Tab-separated table of C-alpha atoms and ligand atoms in Angstrom:
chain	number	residue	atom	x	y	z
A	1	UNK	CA	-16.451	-6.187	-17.828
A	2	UNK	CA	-15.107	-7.182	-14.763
A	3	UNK	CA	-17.194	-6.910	-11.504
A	4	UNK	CA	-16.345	-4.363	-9.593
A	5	UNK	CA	-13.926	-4.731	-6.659
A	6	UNK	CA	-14.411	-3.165	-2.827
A	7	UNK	CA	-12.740	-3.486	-0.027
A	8	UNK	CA	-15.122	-3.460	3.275
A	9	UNK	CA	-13.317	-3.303	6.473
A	10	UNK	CA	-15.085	-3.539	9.628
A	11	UNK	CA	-14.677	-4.693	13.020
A	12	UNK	CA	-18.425	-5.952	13.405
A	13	UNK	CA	-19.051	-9.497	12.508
A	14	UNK	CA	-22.595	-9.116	11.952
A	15	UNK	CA	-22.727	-5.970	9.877
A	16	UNK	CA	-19.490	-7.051	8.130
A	17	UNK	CA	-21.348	-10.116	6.789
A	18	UNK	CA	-24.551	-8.234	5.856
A	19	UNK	CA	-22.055	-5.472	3.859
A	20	UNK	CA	-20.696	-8.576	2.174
A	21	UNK	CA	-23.435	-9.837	1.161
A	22	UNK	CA	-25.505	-6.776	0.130
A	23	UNK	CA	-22.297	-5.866	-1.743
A	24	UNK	CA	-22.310	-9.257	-3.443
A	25	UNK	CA	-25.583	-8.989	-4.592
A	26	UNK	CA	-25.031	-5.587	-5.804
A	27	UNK	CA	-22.635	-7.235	-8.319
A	28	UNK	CA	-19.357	-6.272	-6.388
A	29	UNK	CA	-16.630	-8.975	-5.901
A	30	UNK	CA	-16.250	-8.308	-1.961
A	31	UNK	CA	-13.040	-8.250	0.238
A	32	UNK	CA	-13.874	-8.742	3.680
A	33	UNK	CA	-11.668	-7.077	6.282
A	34	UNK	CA	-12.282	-7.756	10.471
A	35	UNK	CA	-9.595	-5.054	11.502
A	36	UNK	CA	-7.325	-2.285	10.301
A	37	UNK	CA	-4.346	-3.873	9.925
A	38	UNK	CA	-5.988	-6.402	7.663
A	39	UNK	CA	-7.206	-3.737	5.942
A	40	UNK	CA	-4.276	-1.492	5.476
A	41	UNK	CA	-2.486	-5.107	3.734
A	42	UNK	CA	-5.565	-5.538	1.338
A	43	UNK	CA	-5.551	-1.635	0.405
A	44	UNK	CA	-1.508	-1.712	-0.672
A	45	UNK	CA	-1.574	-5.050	-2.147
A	46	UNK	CA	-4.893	-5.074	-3.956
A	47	UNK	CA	-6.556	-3.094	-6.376
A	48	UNK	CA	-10.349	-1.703	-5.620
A	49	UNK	CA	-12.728	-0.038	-7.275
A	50	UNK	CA	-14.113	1.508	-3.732
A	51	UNK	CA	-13.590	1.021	-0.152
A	52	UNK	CA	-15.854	1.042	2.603
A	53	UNK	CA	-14.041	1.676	5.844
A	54	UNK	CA	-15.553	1.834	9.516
A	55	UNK	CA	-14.398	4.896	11.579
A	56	UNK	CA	-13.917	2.756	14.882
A	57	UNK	CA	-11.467	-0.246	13.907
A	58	UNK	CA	-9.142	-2.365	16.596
A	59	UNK	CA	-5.468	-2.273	15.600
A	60	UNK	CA	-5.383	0.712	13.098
A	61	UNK	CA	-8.467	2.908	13.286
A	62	UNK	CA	-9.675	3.725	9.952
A	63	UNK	CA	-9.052	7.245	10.058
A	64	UNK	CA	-5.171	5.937	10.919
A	65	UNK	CA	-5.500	3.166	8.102
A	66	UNK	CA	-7.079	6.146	5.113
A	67	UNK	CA	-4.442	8.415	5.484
A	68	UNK	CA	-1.786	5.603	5.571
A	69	UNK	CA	-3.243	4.229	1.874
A	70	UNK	CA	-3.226	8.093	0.667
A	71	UNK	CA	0.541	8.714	1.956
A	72	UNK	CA	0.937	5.467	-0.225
A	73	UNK	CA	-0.365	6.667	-3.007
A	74	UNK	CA	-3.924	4.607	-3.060
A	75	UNK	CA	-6.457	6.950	-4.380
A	76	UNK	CA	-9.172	4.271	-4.684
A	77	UNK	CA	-12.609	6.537	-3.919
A	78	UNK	CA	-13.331	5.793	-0.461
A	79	UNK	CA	-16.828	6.210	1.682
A	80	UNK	CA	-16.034	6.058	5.392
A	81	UNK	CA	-18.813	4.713	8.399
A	82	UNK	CA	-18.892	6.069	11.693
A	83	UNK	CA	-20.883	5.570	14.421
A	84	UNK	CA	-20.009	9.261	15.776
A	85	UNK	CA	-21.914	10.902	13.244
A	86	UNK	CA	-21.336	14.972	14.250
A	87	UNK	CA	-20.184	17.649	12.039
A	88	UNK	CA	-16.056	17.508	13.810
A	89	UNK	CA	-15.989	13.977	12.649
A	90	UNK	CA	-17.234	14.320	9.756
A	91	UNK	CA	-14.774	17.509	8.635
A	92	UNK	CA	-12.010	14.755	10.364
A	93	UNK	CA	-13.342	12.178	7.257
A	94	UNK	CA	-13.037	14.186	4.951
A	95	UNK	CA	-9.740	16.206	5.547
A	96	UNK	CA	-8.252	12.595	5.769
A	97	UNK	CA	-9.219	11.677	1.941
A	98	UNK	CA	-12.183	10.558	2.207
A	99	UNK	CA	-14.804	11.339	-1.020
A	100	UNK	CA	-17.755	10.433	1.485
A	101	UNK	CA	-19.241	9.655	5.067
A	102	UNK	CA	-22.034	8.241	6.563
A	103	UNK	CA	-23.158	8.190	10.115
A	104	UNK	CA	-24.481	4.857	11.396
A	105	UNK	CA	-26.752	3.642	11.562
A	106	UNK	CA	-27.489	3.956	7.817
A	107	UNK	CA	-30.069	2.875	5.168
A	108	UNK	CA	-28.567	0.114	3.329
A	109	UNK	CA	-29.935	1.608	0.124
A	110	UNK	CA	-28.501	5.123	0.612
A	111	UNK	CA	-25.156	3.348	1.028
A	112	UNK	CA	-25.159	1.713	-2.412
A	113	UNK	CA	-26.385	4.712	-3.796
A	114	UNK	CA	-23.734	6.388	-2.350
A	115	UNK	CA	-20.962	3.936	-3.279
A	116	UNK	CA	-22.736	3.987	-7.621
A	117	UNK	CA	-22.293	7.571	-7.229
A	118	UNK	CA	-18.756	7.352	-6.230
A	119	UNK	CA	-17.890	5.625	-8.407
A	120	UNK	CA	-19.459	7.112	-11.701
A	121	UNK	CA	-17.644	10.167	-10.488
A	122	UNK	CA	-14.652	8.744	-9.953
A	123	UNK	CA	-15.139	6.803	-13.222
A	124	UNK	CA	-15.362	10.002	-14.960
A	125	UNK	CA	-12.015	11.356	-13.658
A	126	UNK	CA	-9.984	8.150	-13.628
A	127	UNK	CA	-10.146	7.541	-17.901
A	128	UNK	CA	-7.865	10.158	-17.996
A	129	UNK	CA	-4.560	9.763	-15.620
A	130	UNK	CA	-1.312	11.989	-15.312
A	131	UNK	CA	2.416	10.656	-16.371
A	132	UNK	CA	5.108	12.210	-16.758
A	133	UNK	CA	5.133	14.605	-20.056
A	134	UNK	CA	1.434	14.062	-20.367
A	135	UNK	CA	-1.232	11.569	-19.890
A	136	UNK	CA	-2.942	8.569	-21.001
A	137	UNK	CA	-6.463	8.927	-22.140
A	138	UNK	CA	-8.436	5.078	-21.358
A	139	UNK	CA	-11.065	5.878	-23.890
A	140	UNK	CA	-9.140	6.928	-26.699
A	141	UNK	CA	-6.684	4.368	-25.736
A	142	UNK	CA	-3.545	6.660	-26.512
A	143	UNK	CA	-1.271	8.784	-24.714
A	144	UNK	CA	-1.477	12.466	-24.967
A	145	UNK	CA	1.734	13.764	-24.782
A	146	UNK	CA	2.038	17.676	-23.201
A	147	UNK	CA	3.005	19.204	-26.395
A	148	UNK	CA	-0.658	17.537	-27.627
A	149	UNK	CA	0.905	15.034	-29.943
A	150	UNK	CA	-0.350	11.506	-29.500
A	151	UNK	CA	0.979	7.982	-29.059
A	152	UNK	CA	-1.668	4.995	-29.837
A	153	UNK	CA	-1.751	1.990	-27.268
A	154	UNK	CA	-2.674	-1.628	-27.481
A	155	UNK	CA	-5.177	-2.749	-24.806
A	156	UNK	CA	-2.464	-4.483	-22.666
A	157	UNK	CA	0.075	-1.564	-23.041
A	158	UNK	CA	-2.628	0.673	-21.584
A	159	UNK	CA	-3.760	-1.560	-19.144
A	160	UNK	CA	-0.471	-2.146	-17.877
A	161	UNK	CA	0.368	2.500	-18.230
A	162	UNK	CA	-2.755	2.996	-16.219
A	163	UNK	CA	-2.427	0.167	-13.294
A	164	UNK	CA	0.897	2.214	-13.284
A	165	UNK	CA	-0.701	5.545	-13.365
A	166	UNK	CA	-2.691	4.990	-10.814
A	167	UNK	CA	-0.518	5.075	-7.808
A	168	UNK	CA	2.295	7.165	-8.785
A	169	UNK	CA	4.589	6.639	-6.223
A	170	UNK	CA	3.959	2.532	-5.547
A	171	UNK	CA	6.364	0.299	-6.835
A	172	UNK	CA	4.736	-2.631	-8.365
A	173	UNK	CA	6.001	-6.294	-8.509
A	174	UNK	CA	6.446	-8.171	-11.502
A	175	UNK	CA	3.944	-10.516	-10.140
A	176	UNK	CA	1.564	-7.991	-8.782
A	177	UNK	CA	1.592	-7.053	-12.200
A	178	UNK	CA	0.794	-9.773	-13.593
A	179	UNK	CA	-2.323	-10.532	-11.596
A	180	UNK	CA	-4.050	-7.308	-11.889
A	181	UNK	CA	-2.334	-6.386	-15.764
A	182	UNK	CA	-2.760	-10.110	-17.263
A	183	UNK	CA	-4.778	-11.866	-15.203
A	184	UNK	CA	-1.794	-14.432	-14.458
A	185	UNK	CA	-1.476	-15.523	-17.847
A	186	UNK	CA	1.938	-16.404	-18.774
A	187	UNK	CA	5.179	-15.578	-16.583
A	188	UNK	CA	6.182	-12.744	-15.398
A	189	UNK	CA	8.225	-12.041	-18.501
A	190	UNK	CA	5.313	-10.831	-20.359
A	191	UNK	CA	5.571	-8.202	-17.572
A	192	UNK	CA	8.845	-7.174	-18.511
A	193	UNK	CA	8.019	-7.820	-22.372
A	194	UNK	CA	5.372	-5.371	-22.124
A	195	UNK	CA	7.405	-2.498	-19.880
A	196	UNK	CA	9.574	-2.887	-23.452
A	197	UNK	CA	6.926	-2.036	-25.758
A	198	UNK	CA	5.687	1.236	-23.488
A	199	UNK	CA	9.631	2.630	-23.294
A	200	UNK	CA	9.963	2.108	-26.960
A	201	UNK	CA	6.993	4.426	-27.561
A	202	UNK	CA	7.082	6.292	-24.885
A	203	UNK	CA	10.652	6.707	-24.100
A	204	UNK	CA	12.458	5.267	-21.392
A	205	UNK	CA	11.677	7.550	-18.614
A	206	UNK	CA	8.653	6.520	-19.013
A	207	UNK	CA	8.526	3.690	-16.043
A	208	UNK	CA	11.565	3.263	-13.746
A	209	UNK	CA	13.111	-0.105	-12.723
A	210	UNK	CA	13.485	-0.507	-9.003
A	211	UNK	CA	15.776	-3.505	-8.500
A	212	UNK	CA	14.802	-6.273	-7.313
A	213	UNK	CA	11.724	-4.929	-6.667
A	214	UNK	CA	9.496	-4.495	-9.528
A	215	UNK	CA	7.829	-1.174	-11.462
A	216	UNK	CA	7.233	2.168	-10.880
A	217	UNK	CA	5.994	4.966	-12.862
A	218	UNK	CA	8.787	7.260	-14.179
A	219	UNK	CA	8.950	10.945	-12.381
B	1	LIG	CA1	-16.365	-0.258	14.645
C-alpha cells in the first residue's frame, strides 16, 4: 500500500513546515504548496488522497482555487483552514466543496483526526465509481454493468478505469497516465496497450481519445 498522498497549501512558512512535517510523520507523502496558484497546478496535475487548503492564500485564495479544482472535475476530499472562523465562512467552505473546515488556530491532533476521518469516508464511497452504462466496483475488481451483468478486470485494467473514473471530465495524458497508472514503467505504449484491453471488454465508448492530447472517460 502506497502512502497516502495530500496536498497542503498554505501561505505561512512556519505552519506550512510544521503541516509538512506532522503530515509526514503521520505516514502521508506531503506536497507542499506556498500560494494558490501553486496549488491550483499541483491539484490538476497530481493525484491526492486529501487536501488541506488555507482560506487566506496570495494569488488565488483558496476558496477561488477549491471551486476551480471542482469545476475541473477534482473531487479529492478536501478540509479547508481559515483563520475567520464564523458561521458565514464556514457555510462559504462548504457550499464551495469542501467535506470539512476548521477555524485556526487548531489542535494539531483534531486536524489529523479530521483528515483519517475524511478519508475512511471517502474511502468508503470511492471503491465504487460511476462510468458510463454502469460502474466499476475496486473491491470486486469488475465492472458492473447497468443491466447488473458483470465484466472481470485485471489489476492494471482497473487501476487504469478508476484513475479514469475519477475525474470524469479531465483529459489525461499518456504520460500522466503512466505515472499515476504504472508507476513509469515502460513507455507510454503500455498506456495505449492497456486503453485496448478496457474497449475490448468494455466496448469502445468506453474511454474517448482526445487527439493529441491523451484520455478521457467516455460520456
Ligand atoms: Ca493564510
Amino acid at each position: 500500500m502506497n502512502a497516502p498522498r495530500v496536498l497542503v497549501v498554505e501561505d505561512d512558512p512556519q505552519l506550512l513546515g510544521v503541516l509538512a512535517t506532522l503530515l509526514g510523520e503521520e505516514g502521508y507523502a506531503v506536497d507542499p504548496a506556498a500560494d494558490g496558484q501553486r496549488g491550483l497546478h499541483l491539484g490538476l496535475t497530481r493525484s491526492y488522497d486529501v487536501l488541506v487548503l488555507d482560506r487566506g492564500l496570495p494569488v488565488v485564495d483558496g476558496l477561488a482555487l477549491l471551486m476551480c479544482l471542482r469545476e475541473r472535475g477534482v473531487v479529492t476530499p478536501t478540509l479547508l483552514l481559515s483563520a475567520l472562523g464564523n458561521p458565514a465562512d464556514l457555510i462559504a467552505v462548504l457550499d464551495a466543496g469542501a467535506e470539512d473546515y476548521l477555524a485556526k488556530p487548531f489542535d494539531v491532533g483534531e486536524l489529523l483526526a479530521r483528515l483519517r476521518a475524511l478519508r475512511r469516508r471517502h474511502l468508503d464511497v470511492a471503491r465504487s465509481l460511476p462510468l458510463p452504462g454502469g460502474r466499476v466496483d475496486l473491491d470486486a475488481q469488475q465492472v458492473v454493468r447497468d443491466d447488473a451483468s458483470a465484466v472481470r478486470l485485471s489489476q492494471r485494467e482497473c487501476a487504469l478505469l478508476a484513475t479514469l473514473a475519477t475525474r470524469p471530465r479531465h483529459v489525461f495524458s499518456r504520460s500522466q497516465l503512466l505515472g499515476l497508472v504504472f508507476d513509469d514503467a515502460g513507455s507510454e505504449v503500455v498506456v495505449d496497450t492497456y486503453v485496448h484491453y478496457l474497449r475490448r471488454k468494455l466496448g469502445r465508448q468506453i474511454i474517448d481519445t482526445v487527439r493529441g492530447r491523451g484520455y478521457q472517460l467516455g460520456r
